[in-house]
Amino acid sequence: MTPMTEVTERAKAWKSHDPNDTTARFVQDLLNDGASSTNEKLAKLFPDGRLQFGTAGLRSRMQPGPVGMNDLVVVQTAQGLARYVIQEHKSNNDDEASSPPICAVIGYDHRSSTGESFDISSLSFAIFTALVFMEAGIKCFLMDGLVATPLVPFGVSRYVPEIMYKEQNVVSFGVMITASHNPAQDAGYKVYWTDGCQIRSPIDQGIAKSIEENLTPWTDYKKLYNDKKTEFPEDPCLGLSLPSETAKLVDAYYDAILRSGLVSGLGKSDPTSMKAVPRFCYTAMHGVGHRFAKQSFANFGLSAFVSVPEQEKPDPTFPTVVFPNPEEKGALDLAKQCARQQEPPCNIILANDPDADRLAVSEYNPETDSWNDLTGDQIGVLLGHWLWNQFSSLNDPR
């Protein structure tokens, strides 16, 4: 068998399992073409290997084939993850009949294959993940709408075991569909273990092995998806999400912050003291963070921030930045411009990455008429100092 024949066979096999009609048709068109340039494209899409699962989960370009992020790769990944979680759960429980239920928390961001019409998106990945978990007998809490990444581990470690299933000894884990601050053409798949932490070794190796053992779809997921689409034509989540539980989880998240001892109330205690509070400019970097940042400011009793209008709403094309990482050089240029235009000007810029689990800070120096972009270490020291002072004043042993 020639190398090109092997590529063709891999492409045919992949297409036969693909639950996405658009990507399957794209691959079939390439197979029908036969031109040398098309063969080169097929060879890149279907090498002898696949996208490797690690502690960061999966992250790659949205495209057909085993090395891209697409619906079939997500189905295969979800099957392997489900099998691994179930197996680990069984090994830790001698009596299967009385073992507690398993619940998966699933969140997703706004990414989609806008550069190429593949009909691939974080939403479709979340839906297929939920369908796989349900097929495996795992309870699913698919969060309704776009969410910030920190809500998933909070759901795993706090909301599901302490509120949603407080009467049961539930086992929970989480999946966040996001490529974080990667370029627009990428998508990703993060996994959070039963303790709410992102997976680490050797858990990632066990999941990777389980994925390899579960590459063939267990059922006709395309039919399941289309049936749900027919049943719930107006619902983006096809009836699989839990809107009321999502709202309760978000409320519980902010309530936990209010009860943590971190909220000093300094901004609320004396209106005149607000004069000393800096004016903040915030950018969501075309991601999901804006509404969550607004609630955070309200929690801490701070005056509303100024939002960078061009970057406020979720936009999968990230039109104003080459690389949507707030720590990248030039990423805060629009925010600095916006801050200067205010009256009086803002003197602190806060920026989240698109999935709102990374923070960048810049401070205006009037003496030099310039901005000082804080490093991650500097932000960490400031937050650590705040924690120390807050818990010391409360005589909290933590």
Short mmCIF file of C-alpha atoms in Angstrom, two decimals:
data_model
loop_
_atom_site.label_atom_id
_atom_site.label_comp_id
_atom_site.label_asym_id
_atom_site.label_seq_id
_atom_site.Cartn_x
_atom_site.Cartn_y
_atom_site.Cartn_z
CA MET A 1 0.00 0.00 0.00
CA THR A 2 1.43 3.37 -1.02
CA PRO A 3 1.61 6.25 1.49
CA MET A 4 -1.11 8.14 -0.38
CA THR A 5 -3.36 5.09 -0.39
CA GLU A 6 -2.93 4.86 3.39
CA VAL A 7 -3.90 8.53 3.70
CA THR A 8 -6.98 7.90 1.55
CA GLU A 9 -8.02 4.91 3.64
CA ARG A 10 -7.64 6.91 6.85
CA ALA A 11 -9.73 9.72 5.38
CA LYS A 12 -12.49 7.33 4.29
CA ALA A 13 -12.60 5.63 7.67
CA TRP A 14 -12.74 8.97 9.47
CA LYS A 15 -15.51 10.29 7.21
CA SER A 16 -17.62 7.19 7.81
CA HIS A 17 -17.75 7.97 11.55
CA ASP A 18 -18.02 11.77 11.37
CA PRO A 19 -21.33 13.01 12.86
CA ASN A 20 -20.87 16.42 11.18
CA ASP A 21 -22.27 16.48 7.64
CA THR A 22 -20.27 19.59 6.69
CA THR A 23 -16.83 18.23 7.57
CA ALA A 24 -17.70 14.78 6.19
CA ARG A 25 -18.74 16.37 2.89
CA PHE A 26 -15.53 18.45 2.83
CA VAL A 27 -13.43 15.29 3.18
CA GLN A 28 -15.46 13.48 0.53
CA ASP A 29 -14.92 16.38 -1.89
CA LEU A 30 -11.18 16.13 -1.31
CA LEU A 31 -11.30 12.40 -1.95
CA ASN A 32 -13.23 12.94 -5.18
CA ASP A 33 -10.87 15.64 -6.46
CA GLY A 34 -7.66 13.64 -6.86
CA ALA A 35 -5.45 16.65 -7.71
CA SER A 36 -1.92 16.71 -6.32
CA SER A 37 -2.61 19.85 -4.30
CA THR A 38 -5.71 18.18 -2.84
CA ASN A 39 -3.69 15.08 -1.96
CA GLU A 40 -1.25 17.28 -0.06
CA LYS A 41 -4.15 18.73 1.90
CA LEU A 42 -5.47 15.25 2.66
CA ALA A 43 -2.03 14.14 3.83
CA LYS A 44 -1.88 17.07 6.28
CA LEU A 45 -5.38 16.41 7.59
CA PHE A 46 -4.91 12.65 7.93
CA PRO A 47 -1.37 11.82 9.09
CA ASP A 48 -0.49 8.55 10.81
CA GLY A 49 -1.35 9.77 14.30
CA ARG A 50 -3.87 11.83 16.21
CA LEU A 51 -4.16 14.84 18.47
CA GLN A 52 -2.61 13.93 21.81
CA PHE A 53 -4.49 14.37 25.07
CA GLY A 54 -2.47 15.84 27.96
CA THR A 55 -2.80 17.78 31.21
CA ALA A 56 -4.12 20.76 29.20
CA GLY A 57 -6.66 18.46 27.53
CA LEU A 58 -6.87 19.12 23.78
CA ARG A 59 -6.15 22.25 21.78
CA SER A 60 -5.80 22.55 18.01
CA ARG A 61 -7.10 24.17 14.86
CA MET A 62 -10.78 23.60 14.00
CA GLN A 63 -10.62 21.31 10.98
CA PRO A 64 -11.53 17.77 9.90
CA GLY A 65 -9.27 14.85 10.70
CA PRO A 66 -7.65 13.24 13.74
CA VAL A 67 -5.22 16.09 14.45
CA GLY A 68 -7.85 18.85 14.39
CA MET A 69 -10.61 19.90 16.75
CA ASN A 70 -13.90 18.65 15.32
CA ASP A 71 -17.04 16.82 16.35
CA LEU A 72 -15.67 13.31 15.82
CA VAL A 73 -12.48 13.97 17.80
CA VAL A 74 -14.67 15.36 20.60
CA VAL A 75 -16.95 12.30 20.52
CA GLN A 76 -13.91 10.01 20.74
CA THR A 77 -12.42 12.07 23.55
CA ALA A 78 -15.68 12.14 25.50
CA GLN A 79 -16.08 8.36 25.13
CA GLY A 80 -12.58 7.75 26.45
CA LEU A 81 -13.07 10.22 29.30
CA ALA A 82 -16.42 8.69 30.26
CA ARG A 83 -15.00 5.16 30.31
CA TYR A 84 -12.01 6.27 32.39
CA VAL A 85 -14.13 8.12 34.96
CA ILE A 86 -16.52 5.18 35.30
CA GLN A 87 -13.65 2.71 35.67
CA GLU A 88 -11.89 4.85 38.28
CA HIS A 89 -15.15 5.26 40.14
CA LYS A 90 -15.72 1.49 40.16
CA SER A 91 -12.18 0.78 41.40
CA ASN A 92 -12.79 3.08 44.38
CA ASN A 93 -16.13 1.49 45.32
CA ASP A 94 -16.43 -2.17 46.31
CA ASP A 95 -20.23 -2.15 46.23
CA GLU A 96 -21.35 -0.99 42.77
CA ALA A 97 -25.04 -1.22 43.68
CA SER A 98 -24.72 1.44 46.39
CA SER A 99 -22.15 3.59 44.64
CA PRO A 100 -23.06 7.28 44.24
CA PRO A 101 -23.98 8.77 40.87
CA ILE A 102 -21.49 10.44 38.55
CA CYS A 103 -22.25 13.96 37.31
CA ALA A 104 -20.37 15.90 34.63
CA VAL A 105 -20.34 19.70 34.59
CA ILE A 106 -19.97 21.04 31.04
CA GLY A 107 -19.30 24.64 30.03
CA TYR A 108 -18.46 26.21 26.70
CA ASP A 109 -17.22 29.48 25.22
CA HIS A 110 -18.08 31.28 21.96
CA ARG A 111 -15.53 29.87 19.53
CA SER A 112 -16.57 28.67 16.08
CA SER A 113 -14.97 27.96 12.72
CA THR A 114 -15.74 31.38 11.25
CA GLY A 115 -12.65 31.37 9.04
CA GLU A 116 -13.82 28.25 7.22
CA SER A 117 -17.40 27.01 6.88
CA PHE A 118 -16.94 23.72 8.75
CA ASP A 119 -19.92 24.22 11.10
CA ILE A 120 -17.64 23.51 14.08
CA SER A 121 -18.11 25.30 17.39
CA SER A 122 -17.62 25.07 21.14
CA LEU A 123 -21.40 24.70 21.41
CA SER A 124 -21.49 21.64 19.14
CA PHE A 125 -18.59 20.14 21.14
CA ALA A 126 -20.54 20.68 24.37
CA ILE A 127 -23.65 19.06 22.92
CA PHE A 128 -21.82 16.01 21.61
CA THR A 129 -19.98 15.67 24.92
CA ALA A 130 -23.31 15.68 26.76
CA LEU A 131 -24.77 13.10 24.35
CA VAL A 132 -21.78 10.80 24.90
CA PHE A 133 -21.93 11.12 28.69
CA MET A 134 -25.65 10.40 28.68
CA GLU A 135 -25.02 7.34 26.51
CA ALA A 136 -22.52 6.20 29.16
CA GLY A 137 -25.06 6.65 31.97
CA ILE A 138 -23.41 9.77 33.40
CA LYS A 139 -25.63 12.60 34.65
CA CYS A 140 -24.95 15.89 32.85
CA PHE A 141 -25.08 19.47 33.97
CA LEU A 142 -24.60 21.31 30.69
CA MET A 143 -24.50 24.97 31.64
CA ASP A 144 -26.84 27.18 29.67
CA GLY A 145 -25.14 29.86 27.58
CA LEU A 146 -21.56 31.09 27.50
CA VAL A 147 -19.73 30.81 30.81
CA ALA A 148 -16.38 31.83 32.29
CA THR A 149 -14.04 28.90 32.83
CA PRO A 150 -13.80 29.25 36.66
CA LEU A 151 -17.49 28.36 36.95
CA VAL A 152 -16.78 24.78 35.80
CA PRO A 153 -14.34 23.84 38.60
CA PHE A 154 -16.61 25.65 41.08
CA GLY A 155 -19.47 23.51 39.83
CA VAL A 156 -17.38 20.35 40.23
CA SER A 157 -15.98 21.06 43.69
CA ARG A 158 -18.79 23.05 45.31
CA TYR A 159 -22.13 23.40 43.52
CA VAL A 160 -22.79 19.82 42.39
CA PRO A 161 -21.76 18.03 45.62
CA GLU A 162 -22.93 20.67 48.12
CA ILE A 163 -26.09 22.07 46.51
CA MET A 164 -27.32 20.20 43.45
CA TYR A 165 -26.82 16.71 44.96
CA LYS A 166 -26.41 17.63 48.62
CA GLU A 167 -28.34 14.55 49.78
CA GLN A 168 -26.09 12.16 47.84
CA ASN A 169 -22.40 11.34 47.81
CA VAL A 170 -22.04 12.34 44.16
CA VAL A 171 -18.85 11.99 42.11
CA SER A 172 -18.37 15.00 39.84
CA PHE A 173 -15.92 16.06 37.14
CA GLY A 174 -15.91 18.80 34.54
CA VAL A 175 -15.27 19.73 30.93
CA MET A 176 -14.75 23.28 29.68
CA ILE A 177 -14.85 23.73 25.92
CA THR A 178 -12.40 26.56 25.25
CA ALA A 179 -9.10 27.35 23.58
CA SER A 180 -8.52 30.07 26.16
CA HIS A 181 -6.30 32.76 24.61
CA ASN A 182 -5.29 30.83 21.48
CA PRO A 183 -5.81 32.33 18.00
CA ALA A 184 -9.31 32.47 16.51
CA GLN A 185 -8.94 29.31 14.39
CA ASP A 186 -8.31 27.11 17.46
CA ALA A 187 -10.65 25.27 19.83
CA GLY A 188 -9.92 23.36 23.01
CA TYR A 189 -11.16 20.86 25.57
CA LYS A 190 -10.15 21.20 29.24
CA VAL A 191 -10.92 18.53 31.83
CA TYR A 192 -11.33 19.07 35.58
CA TRP A 193 -11.01 16.10 37.90
CA THR A 194 -13.22 15.16 40.84
CA ASP A 195 -11.39 17.59 43.15
CA GLY A 196 -12.14 20.54 40.84
CA CYS A 197 -8.52 20.84 39.71
CA GLN A 198 -7.40 20.63 36.11
CA ILE A 199 -6.16 17.09 35.42
CA ARG A 200 -2.56 16.20 36.10
CA SER A 201 -0.31 13.20 35.55
CA PRO A 202 -0.95 10.26 35.61
CA ILE A 203 -4.67 10.99 35.14
CA ASP A 204 -4.04 12.48 31.70
CA GLN A 205 -2.19 9.33 30.62
CA GLY A 206 -5.05 7.12 31.77
CA ILE A 207 -7.58 9.24 29.85
CA ALA A 208 -5.37 9.27 26.74
CA LYS A 209 -5.14 5.46 26.82
CA SER A 210 -8.91 5.19 27.27
CA ILE A 211 -9.51 7.48 24.28
CA GLU A 212 -7.39 5.20 22.08
CA GLU A 213 -9.51 2.27 23.23
CA ASN A 214 -12.80 4.03 22.41
CA LEU A 215 -12.30 5.56 18.97
CA THR A 216 -15.29 3.87 17.33
CA PRO A 217 -18.54 5.71 18.12
CA TRP A 218 -20.76 3.71 20.45
CA THR A 219 -23.95 4.81 18.70
CA ASP A 220 -25.24 6.99 15.88
CA TYR A 221 -24.50 10.39 17.43
CA LYS A 222 -25.52 12.21 14.27
CA LYS A 223 -29.01 10.76 14.62
CA LEU A 224 -29.14 11.66 18.32
CA TYR A 225 -28.07 15.21 17.48
CA ASN A 226 -30.57 15.61 14.64
CA ASP A 227 -33.39 14.17 16.73
CA LYS A 228 -32.68 16.71 19.46
CA LYS A 229 -32.51 19.47 16.87
CA THR A 230 -35.94 18.48 15.56
CA GLU A 231 -37.36 18.32 19.07
CA PHE A 232 -35.86 21.63 20.23
CA PRO A 233 -35.44 23.77 17.08
CA GLU A 234 -35.27 27.09 18.96
CA ASP A 235 -32.89 25.98 21.73
CA PRO A 236 -29.15 26.34 20.96
CA CYS A 237 -28.43 23.59 23.52
CA LEU A 238 -31.11 21.29 22.05
CA GLY A 239 -32.87 20.81 25.37
CA LEU A 240 -29.75 19.44 27.06
CA SER A 241 -28.82 22.42 29.23
CA LEU A 242 -30.14 23.35 32.66
CA PRO A 243 -30.95 27.09 32.61
CA SER A 244 -32.29 27.38 36.18
CA GLU A 245 -29.42 25.38 37.66
CA THR A 246 -26.97 27.52 35.70
CA ALA A 247 -28.44 30.69 37.19
CA LYS A 248 -28.29 29.15 40.66
CA LEU A 249 -24.67 28.12 40.16
CA VAL A 250 -23.64 31.64 39.12
CA ASP A 251 -25.42 33.08 42.16
CA ALA A 252 -23.75 30.50 44.41
CA TYR A 253 -20.34 31.37 42.97
CA TYR A 254 -20.68 35.05 43.87
CA ASP A 255 -22.28 34.22 47.19
CA ALA A 256 -19.25 32.07 48.03
CA ILE A 257 -17.00 35.06 47.31
CA LEU A 258 -19.15 37.30 49.53
CA ARG A 259 -18.89 34.77 52.36
CA SER A 260 -15.17 34.10 51.88
CA GLY A 261 -13.91 37.01 53.98
CA LEU A 262 -12.31 38.64 50.95
CA VAL A 263 -14.99 41.31 50.53
CA SER A 264 -14.02 44.14 52.86
CA GLY A 265 -16.87 46.51 52.03
CA LEU A 266 -14.45 49.43 51.90
CA GLY A 267 -16.12 50.76 48.77
CA LYS A 268 -19.55 50.72 50.39
CA SER A 269 -18.76 51.89 53.93
CA ASP A 270 -18.06 55.55 53.15
CA PRO A 271 -19.10 57.17 49.87
CA THR A 272 -16.34 59.76 50.25
CA SER A 273 -13.77 56.98 50.33
CA MET A 274 -14.65 56.15 46.75
CA LYS A 275 -12.74 59.26 45.71
CA ALA A 276 -9.57 57.36 46.50
CA VAL A 277 -10.60 54.30 44.52
CA PRO A 278 -9.02 54.20 41.05
CA ARG A 279 -11.16 54.44 37.95
CA PHE A 280 -11.12 51.13 36.15
CA CYS A 281 -11.24 50.35 32.46
CA TYR A 282 -12.07 46.73 31.61
CA THR A 283 -11.80 44.67 28.45
CA ALA A 284 -13.23 41.19 27.88
CA MET A 285 -10.93 40.78 24.84
CA HIS A 286 -13.90 39.69 22.66
CA GLY A 287 -14.59 36.90 25.16
CA VAL A 288 -17.21 35.90 27.73
CA GLY A 289 -15.96 37.89 30.72
CA HIS A 290 -17.93 41.16 30.61
CA ARG A 291 -21.08 40.14 32.50
CA PHE A 292 -19.08 38.23 35.10
CA ALA A 293 -16.73 41.16 35.64
CA LYS A 294 -19.76 43.44 36.19
CA GLN A 295 -21.06 41.12 38.88
CA SER A 296 -17.62 40.94 40.51
CA PHE A 297 -17.44 44.73 40.75
CA ALA A 298 -20.91 44.80 42.27
CA ASN A 299 -19.83 42.13 44.79
CA PHE A 300 -16.93 44.25 45.99
CA GLY A 301 -18.97 47.43 46.13
CA LEU A 302 -16.93 49.17 43.47
CA SER A 303 -18.22 51.76 41.04
CA ALA A 304 -18.97 50.46 37.57
CA PHE A 305 -15.97 50.15 35.28
CA VAL A 306 -15.61 51.64 31.81
CA SER A 307 -15.83 48.88 29.22
CA VAL A 308 -13.87 48.91 25.97
CA PRO A 309 -16.84 48.88 23.57
CA GLU A 310 -15.03 47.31 20.60
CA GLN A 311 -14.02 44.29 22.74
CA GLU A 312 -17.02 43.93 25.04
CA LYS A 313 -19.17 41.33 23.26
CA PRO A 314 -18.13 37.74 22.52
CA ASP A 315 -16.78 37.59 18.97
CA PRO A 316 -15.09 34.39 17.69
CA THR A 317 -13.20 36.35 15.02
CA PHE A 318 -11.35 38.51 17.61
CA PRO A 319 -11.26 41.38 15.09
CA THR A 320 -9.14 43.89 17.05
CA VAL A 321 -6.32 41.59 18.17
CA VAL A 322 -4.02 39.19 16.35
CA PHE A 323 -3.62 37.03 19.44
CA PRO A 324 -6.38 37.34 22.11
CA ASN A 325 -4.01 37.09 25.07
CA PRO A 326 -4.11 40.21 27.29
CA GLU A 327 -0.48 39.61 28.22
CA GLU A 328 0.68 39.86 24.61
CA LYS A 329 2.42 43.04 23.47
CA GLY A 330 -0.14 45.47 22.01
CA ALA A 331 -3.19 43.56 23.25
CA LEU A 332 -4.12 46.37 25.66
CA ASP A 333 -3.66 49.23 23.18
CA LEU A 334 -7.40 49.75 22.67
CA ALA A 335 -8.02 49.64 26.41
CA LYS A 336 -5.32 52.26 27.04
CA GLN A 337 -6.81 54.47 24.35
CA CYS A 338 -10.29 54.07 25.87
CA ALA A 339 -8.99 54.79 29.38
CA ARG A 340 -7.36 58.05 28.29
CA GLN A 341 -10.56 59.24 26.59
CA GLN A 342 -12.59 59.17 29.81
CA GLU A 343 -13.18 62.22 31.99
CA PRO A 344 -11.50 61.89 34.35
CA PRO A 345 -9.25 59.28 32.73
CA CYS A 346 -9.14 55.73 34.05
CA ASN A 347 -5.90 54.85 35.79
CA ILE A 348 -6.21 51.06 36.07
CA ILE A 349 -6.87 48.61 33.23
CA LEU A 350 -8.14 45.11 33.93
CA ALA A 351 -8.27 42.57 31.12
CA ASN A 352 -9.46 38.98 30.92
CA ASP A 353 -8.56 36.50 28.24
CA PRO A 354 -11.51 35.18 26.17
CA ASP A 355 -12.57 32.45 28.64
CA ALA A 356 -12.04 34.78 31.63
CA ASP A 357 -9.61 32.67 33.64
CA ARG A 358 -6.56 34.88 33.04
CA LEU A 359 -6.09 38.44 34.28
CA ALA A 360 -3.86 41.25 33.04
CA VAL A 361 -3.43 44.56 34.86
CA SER A 362 -1.93 47.86 33.72
CA GLU A 363 -1.49 50.99 35.85
CA TYR A 364 -1.18 54.55 34.56
CA ASN A 365 1.79 56.57 35.85
CA PRO A 366 0.98 60.30 35.63
CA GLU A 367 4.58 61.28 36.33
CA THR A 368 5.84 59.59 33.18
CA ASP A 369 2.54 59.72 31.27
CA SER A 370 2.89 56.01 30.54
CA TRP A 371 1.35 52.67 31.40
CA ASN A 372 3.00 50.03 33.56
CA ASP A 373 1.89 46.52 32.56
CA LEU A 374 2.13 44.34 35.66
CA THR A 375 3.71 40.91 35.37
CA GLY A 376 1.96 37.80 36.59
CA ASP A 377 4.34 37.66 39.56
CA GLN A 378 3.49 41.24 40.54
CA ILE A 379 -0.26 40.55 40.34
CA GLY A 380 0.29 37.42 42.43
CA VAL A 381 2.13 39.39 45.12
CA LEU A 382 -0.66 41.97 45.27
CA LEU A 383 -3.34 39.30 45.57
CA GLY A 384 -1.29 37.37 48.14
CA HIS A 385 -0.79 40.52 50.21
CA TRP A 386 -4.54 41.19 50.11
CA LEU A 387 -5.33 37.63 51.20
CA TRP A 388 -2.83 37.84 54.05
CA ASN A 389 -4.24 41.11 55.32
CA GLN A 390 -7.87 40.02 55.04
CA PHE A 391 -7.49 36.68 56.80
CA SER A 392 -5.08 38.10 59.40
CA SER A 393 -7.65 40.74 60.35
CA LEU A 394 -10.27 38.02 60.74
CA ASN A 395 -7.91 35.81 62.80
CA ASP A 396 -8.66 33.16 60.19
CA PRO A 397 -6.32 30.14 60.54
CA ARG A 398 -6.26 29.70 56.74
#
